Coordinates of C-alpha atoms in Angstrom, one line a residue:
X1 CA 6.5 4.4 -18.6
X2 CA 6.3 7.2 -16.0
X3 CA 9.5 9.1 -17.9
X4 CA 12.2 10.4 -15.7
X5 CA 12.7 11.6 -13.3
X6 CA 11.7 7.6 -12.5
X7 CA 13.6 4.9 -12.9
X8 CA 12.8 1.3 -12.9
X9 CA 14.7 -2.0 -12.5
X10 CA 13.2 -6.0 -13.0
X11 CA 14.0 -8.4 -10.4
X12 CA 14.0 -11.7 -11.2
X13 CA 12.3 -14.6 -9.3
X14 CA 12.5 -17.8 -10.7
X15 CA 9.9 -19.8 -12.3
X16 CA 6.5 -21.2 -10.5
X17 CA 4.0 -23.4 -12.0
X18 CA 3.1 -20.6 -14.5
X19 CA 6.9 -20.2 -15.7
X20 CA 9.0 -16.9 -15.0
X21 CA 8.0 -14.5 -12.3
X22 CA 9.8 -11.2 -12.0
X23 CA 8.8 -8.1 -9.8
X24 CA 9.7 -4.2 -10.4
X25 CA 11.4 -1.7 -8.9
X26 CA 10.2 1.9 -9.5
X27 CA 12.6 4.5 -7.9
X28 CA 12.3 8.4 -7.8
X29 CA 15.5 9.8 -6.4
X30 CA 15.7 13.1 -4.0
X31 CA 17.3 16.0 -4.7
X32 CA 18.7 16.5 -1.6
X33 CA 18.9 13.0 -0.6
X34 CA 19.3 13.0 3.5
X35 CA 20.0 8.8 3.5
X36 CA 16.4 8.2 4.1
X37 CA 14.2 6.1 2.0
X38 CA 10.3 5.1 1.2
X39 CA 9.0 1.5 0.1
X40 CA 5.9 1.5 -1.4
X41 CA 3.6 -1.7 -2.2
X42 CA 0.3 -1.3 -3.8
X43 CA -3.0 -2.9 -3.0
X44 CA -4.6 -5.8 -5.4
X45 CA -5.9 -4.9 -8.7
X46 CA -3.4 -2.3 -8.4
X47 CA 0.0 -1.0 -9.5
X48 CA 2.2 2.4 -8.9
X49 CA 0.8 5.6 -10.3
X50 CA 0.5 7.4 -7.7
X51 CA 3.3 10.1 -8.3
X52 CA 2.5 12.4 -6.3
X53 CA 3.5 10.2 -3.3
X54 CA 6.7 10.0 -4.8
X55 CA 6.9 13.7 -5.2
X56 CA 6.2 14.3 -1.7
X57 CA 8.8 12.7 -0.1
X58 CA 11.2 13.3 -2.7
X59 CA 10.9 17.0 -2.8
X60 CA 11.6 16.1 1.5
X61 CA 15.2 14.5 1.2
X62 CA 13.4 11.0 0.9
X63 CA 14.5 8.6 -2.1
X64 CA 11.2 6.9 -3.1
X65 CA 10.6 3.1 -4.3
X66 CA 7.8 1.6 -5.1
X67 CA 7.6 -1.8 -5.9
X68 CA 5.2 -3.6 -8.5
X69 CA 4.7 -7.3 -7.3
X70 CA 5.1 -10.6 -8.9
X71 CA 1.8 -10.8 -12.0
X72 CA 1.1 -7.0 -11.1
X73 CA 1.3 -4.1 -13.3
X74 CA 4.4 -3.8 -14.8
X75 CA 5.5 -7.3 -14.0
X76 CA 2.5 -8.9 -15.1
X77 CA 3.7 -11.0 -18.1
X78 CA 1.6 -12.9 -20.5
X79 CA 1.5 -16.4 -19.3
X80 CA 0.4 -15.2 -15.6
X81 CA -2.9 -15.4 -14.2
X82 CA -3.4 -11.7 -13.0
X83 CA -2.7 -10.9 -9.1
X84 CA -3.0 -14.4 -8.1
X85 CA -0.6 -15.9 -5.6
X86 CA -1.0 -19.1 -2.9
X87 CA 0.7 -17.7 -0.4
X88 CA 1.1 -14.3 1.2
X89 CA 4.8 -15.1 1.9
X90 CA 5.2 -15.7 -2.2
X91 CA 5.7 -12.0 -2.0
X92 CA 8.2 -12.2 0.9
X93 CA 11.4 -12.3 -2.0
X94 CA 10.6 -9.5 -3.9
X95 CA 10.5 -7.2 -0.9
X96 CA 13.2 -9.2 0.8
X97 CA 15.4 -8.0 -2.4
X98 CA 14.0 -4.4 -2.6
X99 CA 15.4 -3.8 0.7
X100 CA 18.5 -5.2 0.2
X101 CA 19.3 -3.0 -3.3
X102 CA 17.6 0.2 -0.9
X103 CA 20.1 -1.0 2.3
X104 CA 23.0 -2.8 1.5
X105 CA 23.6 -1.3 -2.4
X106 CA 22.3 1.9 -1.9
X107 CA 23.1 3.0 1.4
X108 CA 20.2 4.4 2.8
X109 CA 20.1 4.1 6.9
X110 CA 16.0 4.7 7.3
X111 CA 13.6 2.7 5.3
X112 CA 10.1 3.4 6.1
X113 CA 7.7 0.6 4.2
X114 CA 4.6 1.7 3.4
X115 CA 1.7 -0.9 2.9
X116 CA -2.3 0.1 1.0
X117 CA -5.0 -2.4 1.2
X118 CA -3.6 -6.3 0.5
X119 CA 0.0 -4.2 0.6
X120 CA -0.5 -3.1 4.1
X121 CA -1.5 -6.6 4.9
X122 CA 1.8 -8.2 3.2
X123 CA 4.0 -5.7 5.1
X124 CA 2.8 -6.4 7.8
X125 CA 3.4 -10.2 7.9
X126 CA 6.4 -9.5 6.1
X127 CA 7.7 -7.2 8.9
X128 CA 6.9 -9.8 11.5
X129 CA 8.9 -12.6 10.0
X130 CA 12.0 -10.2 9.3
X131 CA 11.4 -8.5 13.0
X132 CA 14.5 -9.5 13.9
X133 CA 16.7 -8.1 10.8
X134 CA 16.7 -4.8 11.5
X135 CA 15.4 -4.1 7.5
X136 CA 12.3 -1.3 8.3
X137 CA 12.3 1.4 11.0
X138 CA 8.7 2.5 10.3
X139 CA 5.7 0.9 9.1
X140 CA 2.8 3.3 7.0
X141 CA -0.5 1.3 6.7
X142 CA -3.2 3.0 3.9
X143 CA -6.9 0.9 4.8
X144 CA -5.2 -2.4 5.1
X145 CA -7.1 -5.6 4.1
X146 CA -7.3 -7.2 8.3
X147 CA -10.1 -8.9 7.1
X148 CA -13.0 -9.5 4.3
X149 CA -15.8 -6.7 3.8
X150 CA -19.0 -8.9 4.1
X151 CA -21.0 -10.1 7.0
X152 CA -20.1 -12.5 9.6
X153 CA -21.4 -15.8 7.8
X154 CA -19.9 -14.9 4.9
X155 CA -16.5 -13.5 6.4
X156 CA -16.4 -17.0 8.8
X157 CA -17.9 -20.0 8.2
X158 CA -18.2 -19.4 4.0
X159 CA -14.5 -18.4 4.0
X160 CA -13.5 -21.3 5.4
X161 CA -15.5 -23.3 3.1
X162 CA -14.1 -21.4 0.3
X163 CA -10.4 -21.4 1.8
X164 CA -10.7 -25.7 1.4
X165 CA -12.1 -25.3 -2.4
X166 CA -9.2 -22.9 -2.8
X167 CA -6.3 -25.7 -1.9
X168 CA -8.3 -28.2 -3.4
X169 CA -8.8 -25.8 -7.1
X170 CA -6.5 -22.9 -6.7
X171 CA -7.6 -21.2 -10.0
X172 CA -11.7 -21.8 -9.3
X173 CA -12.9 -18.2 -10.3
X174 CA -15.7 -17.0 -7.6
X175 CA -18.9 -15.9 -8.3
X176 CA -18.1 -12.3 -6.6
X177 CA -15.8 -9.4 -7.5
X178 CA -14.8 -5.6 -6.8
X179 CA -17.8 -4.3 -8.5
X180 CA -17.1 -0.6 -10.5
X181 CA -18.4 1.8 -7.9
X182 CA -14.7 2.5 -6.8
X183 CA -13.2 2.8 -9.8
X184 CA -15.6 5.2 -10.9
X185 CA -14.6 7.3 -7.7
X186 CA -10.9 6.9 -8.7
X187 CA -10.9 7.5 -12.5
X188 CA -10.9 10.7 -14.4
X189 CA -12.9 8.9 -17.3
X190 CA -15.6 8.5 -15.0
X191 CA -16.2 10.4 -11.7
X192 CA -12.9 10.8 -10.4
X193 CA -9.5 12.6 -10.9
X194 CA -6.8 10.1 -11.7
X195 CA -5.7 8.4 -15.0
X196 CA -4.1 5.2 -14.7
X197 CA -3.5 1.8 -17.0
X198 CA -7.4 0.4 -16.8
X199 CA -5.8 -3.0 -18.3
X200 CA -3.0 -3.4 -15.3
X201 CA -6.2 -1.6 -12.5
X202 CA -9.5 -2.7 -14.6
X203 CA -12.8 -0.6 -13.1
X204 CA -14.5 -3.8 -11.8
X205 CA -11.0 -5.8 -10.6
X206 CA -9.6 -9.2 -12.0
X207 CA -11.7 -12.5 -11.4
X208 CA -11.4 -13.4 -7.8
X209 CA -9.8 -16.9 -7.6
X210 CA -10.3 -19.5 -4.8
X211 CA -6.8 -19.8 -3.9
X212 CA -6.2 -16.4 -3.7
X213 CA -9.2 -16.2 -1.1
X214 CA -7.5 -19.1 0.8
X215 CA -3.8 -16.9 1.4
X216 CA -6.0 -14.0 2.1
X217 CA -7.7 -15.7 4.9
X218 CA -4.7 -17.3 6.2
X219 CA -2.9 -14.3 6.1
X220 CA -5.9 -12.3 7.9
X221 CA -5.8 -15.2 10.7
X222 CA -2.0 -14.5 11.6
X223 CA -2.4 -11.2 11.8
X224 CA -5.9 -11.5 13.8
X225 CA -4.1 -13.7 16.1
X226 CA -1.2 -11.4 17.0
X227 CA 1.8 -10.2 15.1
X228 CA 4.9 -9.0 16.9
X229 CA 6.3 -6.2 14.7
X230 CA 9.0 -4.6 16.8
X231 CA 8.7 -0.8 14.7
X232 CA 6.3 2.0 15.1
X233 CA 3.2 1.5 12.8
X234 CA 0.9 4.0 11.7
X235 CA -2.4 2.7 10.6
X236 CA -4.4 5.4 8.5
X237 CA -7.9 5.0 7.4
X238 CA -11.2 7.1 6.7
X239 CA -13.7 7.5 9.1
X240 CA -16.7 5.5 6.9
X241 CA -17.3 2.9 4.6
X242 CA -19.8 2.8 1.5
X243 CA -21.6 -0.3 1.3
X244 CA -23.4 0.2 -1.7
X245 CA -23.4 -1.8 -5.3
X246 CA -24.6 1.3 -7.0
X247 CA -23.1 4.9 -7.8
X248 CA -24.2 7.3 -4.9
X249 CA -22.0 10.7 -4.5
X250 CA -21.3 9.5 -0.8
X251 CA -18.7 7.0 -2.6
X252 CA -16.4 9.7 -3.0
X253 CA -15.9 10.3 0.6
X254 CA -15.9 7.1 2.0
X255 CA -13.7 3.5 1.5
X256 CA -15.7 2.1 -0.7
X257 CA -13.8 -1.4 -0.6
X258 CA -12.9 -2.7 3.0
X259 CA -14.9 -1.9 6.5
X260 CA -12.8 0.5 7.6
X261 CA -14.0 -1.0 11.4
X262 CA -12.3 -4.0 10.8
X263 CA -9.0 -2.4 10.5
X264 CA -9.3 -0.3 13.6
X265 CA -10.5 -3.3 15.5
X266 CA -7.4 -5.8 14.6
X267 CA -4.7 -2.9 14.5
X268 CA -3.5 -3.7 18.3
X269 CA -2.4 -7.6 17.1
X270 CA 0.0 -5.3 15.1
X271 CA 2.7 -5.2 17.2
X272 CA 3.2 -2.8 20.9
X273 CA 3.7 0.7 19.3
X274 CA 0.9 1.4 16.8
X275 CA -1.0 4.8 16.1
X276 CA -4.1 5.0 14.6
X277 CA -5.5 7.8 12.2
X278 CA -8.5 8.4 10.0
X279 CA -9.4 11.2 7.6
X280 CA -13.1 12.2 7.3
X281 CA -14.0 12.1 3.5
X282 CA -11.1 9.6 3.2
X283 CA -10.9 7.1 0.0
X284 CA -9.8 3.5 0.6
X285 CA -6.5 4.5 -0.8
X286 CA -6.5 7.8 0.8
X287 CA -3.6 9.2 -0.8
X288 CA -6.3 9.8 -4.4
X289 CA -8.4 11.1 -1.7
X290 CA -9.8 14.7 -2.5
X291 CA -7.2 17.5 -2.2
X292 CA -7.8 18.9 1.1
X293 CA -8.2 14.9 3.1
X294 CA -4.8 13.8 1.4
X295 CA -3.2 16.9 2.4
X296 CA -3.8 16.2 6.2
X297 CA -2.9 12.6 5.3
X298 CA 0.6 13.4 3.9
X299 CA 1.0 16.3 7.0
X300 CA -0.2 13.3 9.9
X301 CA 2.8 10.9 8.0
X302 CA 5.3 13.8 8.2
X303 CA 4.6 14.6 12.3
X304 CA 4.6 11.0 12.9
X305 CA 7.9 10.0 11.0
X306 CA 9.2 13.3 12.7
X307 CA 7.9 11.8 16.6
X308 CA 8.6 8.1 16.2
X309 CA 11.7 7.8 13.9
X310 CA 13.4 11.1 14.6
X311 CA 13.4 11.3 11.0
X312 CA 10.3 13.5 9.4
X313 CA 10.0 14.9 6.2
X314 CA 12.1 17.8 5.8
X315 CA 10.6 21.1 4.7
X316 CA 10.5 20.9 0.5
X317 CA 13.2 23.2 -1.1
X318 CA 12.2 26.8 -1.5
X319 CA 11.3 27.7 -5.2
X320 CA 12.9 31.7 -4.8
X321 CA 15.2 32.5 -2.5
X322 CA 14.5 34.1 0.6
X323 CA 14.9 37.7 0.9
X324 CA 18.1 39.4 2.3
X325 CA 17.9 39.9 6.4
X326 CA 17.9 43.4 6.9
X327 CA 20.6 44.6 9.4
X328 CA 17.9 46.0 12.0
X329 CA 16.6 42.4 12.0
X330 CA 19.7 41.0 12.7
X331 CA 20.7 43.8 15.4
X332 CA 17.2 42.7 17.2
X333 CA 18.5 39.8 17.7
X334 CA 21.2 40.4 19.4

């Protein structure tokens, strides 16, 4: 759907209680490739759009992949209950077999996996089970889901209560959701700058289900209690969070989804090697930030790659050739 130069290939998973399950895999080749790779996973109520992403480490040397989970976007199929899963390790498979086409079939010797919102919080359990495989050399975290955006009674002792109703009646749809306010900062229909599908990313989410609250909050409790991921991790987030209901103009410079306190307070159970950076005016996905914060964003992921995996983006191939060197210049210099 996104024309070349993307490409796009189904993986197939096997049937669960709703019948088939497939995920995609979205690639964008380089055009110089240098043997490095990206692999992206998108948050909930959410799917790959963002091409500009792509283009960034593509136009580096770095082939880009992006992978659409199991009842997301472009693997959603009819019979599936949108974005719902059990089990945060459901999703272990798909990215199990993404690697292995980006490794072992493809060749690439630096994958750097890169996680937003519930995707950072996948990849991140997903690297500590695989820690000692040797699959990812670099993990980037986008406002990562550590742990539920409400107060304490409601993020404790009414999670848990829900978590038991959730293994009890899995599909029990919640009386809670996203709300619109930051879809209206995202979309271009409304007060924002992107277009995207609003069936596979609706502006007020999918129903929140019981069972899906139950993985979350399992998953949130590994992490909280420690992880061991044995690669460097950057955790990126904005500075602020909205906590509004209602439009206000300071949604577009805030994450208006998750506490962005949370994730700077649980990203030391990460793992031993884990740098933290946030973006004033940042979005909760901040690469559909505003211009000038995702520029710093993509620069801060370039200078890290480049310090911790001695592998940074490369500089983009020059549209015009550079001028001849003059002989003075060269007699300069000896």
């Amino acid at each position: 759907m996104l024309g070349a130069p993307y490409e796009r290939r189904t993986i197939e998973l096997g049937t669960d209680d709703e019948g088939p399950v497939v995920a995609t895999l979205v690639r964008r080749r380089a055009d110089r490739p240098t043997g490095r790779a990206v692999l992206y996973v998108h948050g909930f109520v959410d799917y790959f759009f963002q091409t500009h992403v792509a283009d960034f480490f593509a136009e580096r040397g770095w082939d880009f992949y992006a992978l659409d989970l199991r009842k997301y976007g472009r693997s959603l199929l009819p019979h599936q209950t949108p974005n719902f899963c059990r089990d945060l390790s459901d999703y272990f498979p798909e990215l199990d077999a993404a690697a292995e086409i980006i490794r072992a079939e493809e060749g690439h010797d630096t994958l750097l996996a890169m996680g937003h919102s519930t995707g950072g919080l996948i990849i991140s359990l997903w690297a500590h089970d695989r820690r000692d495989t040797g699959l990812v050399d670099g993990i980037v975290l986008n406002s990562p889901f550590f742990d539920i955006n409400a107060p304490w009674m409601v993020r404790r002792p009414l999670a848990a209560a829900v978590s038991r109703l959730g293994r009890r009646a899995p599909q029990r749809v919640l009386p809670f959701g996203l709300g619109t306010v930051y879809g209206e900062s995202l979309h271009a229909d409304h007060r924002g700058e992107w277009r995207y599908d609003l069936a596979w990313k609706p502006l007020a989410g999918f129903p929140v289900r019981a069972g899906w609250i139950n993985a979350i909050r399992a998953g949130q409790r590994r992490l909280r209690a420690g992880l061991d991921i044995p690669v460097p991790v950057l955790l990126a987030c904005s500075t602020r969070s909205f906590r509004g209901t209602k439009w206000h103009d300071s949604a577009t410079g805030a994450d208006a989804v998750l506490d962005v306190e949370h994730m700077v307070r649980w990203a030391p159970r990460l793992g031993r090697h884990v740098t933290l950076a946030r973006f004033d005016g940042g979005l909760h996905d901040l690469t559909l930030s505003s211009p000038g914060v995702r520029e710093k964003v993509f620069a801060e992921v370039g200078r890290w790659a480049e310090g911790f995996l001695r592998a940074g983006p490369t500089e983009p191939e020059p549209t015009t050739p550079p001028s001849p060197r003059r002989p003075a210049d060269a007699t300069a210099e000896g």
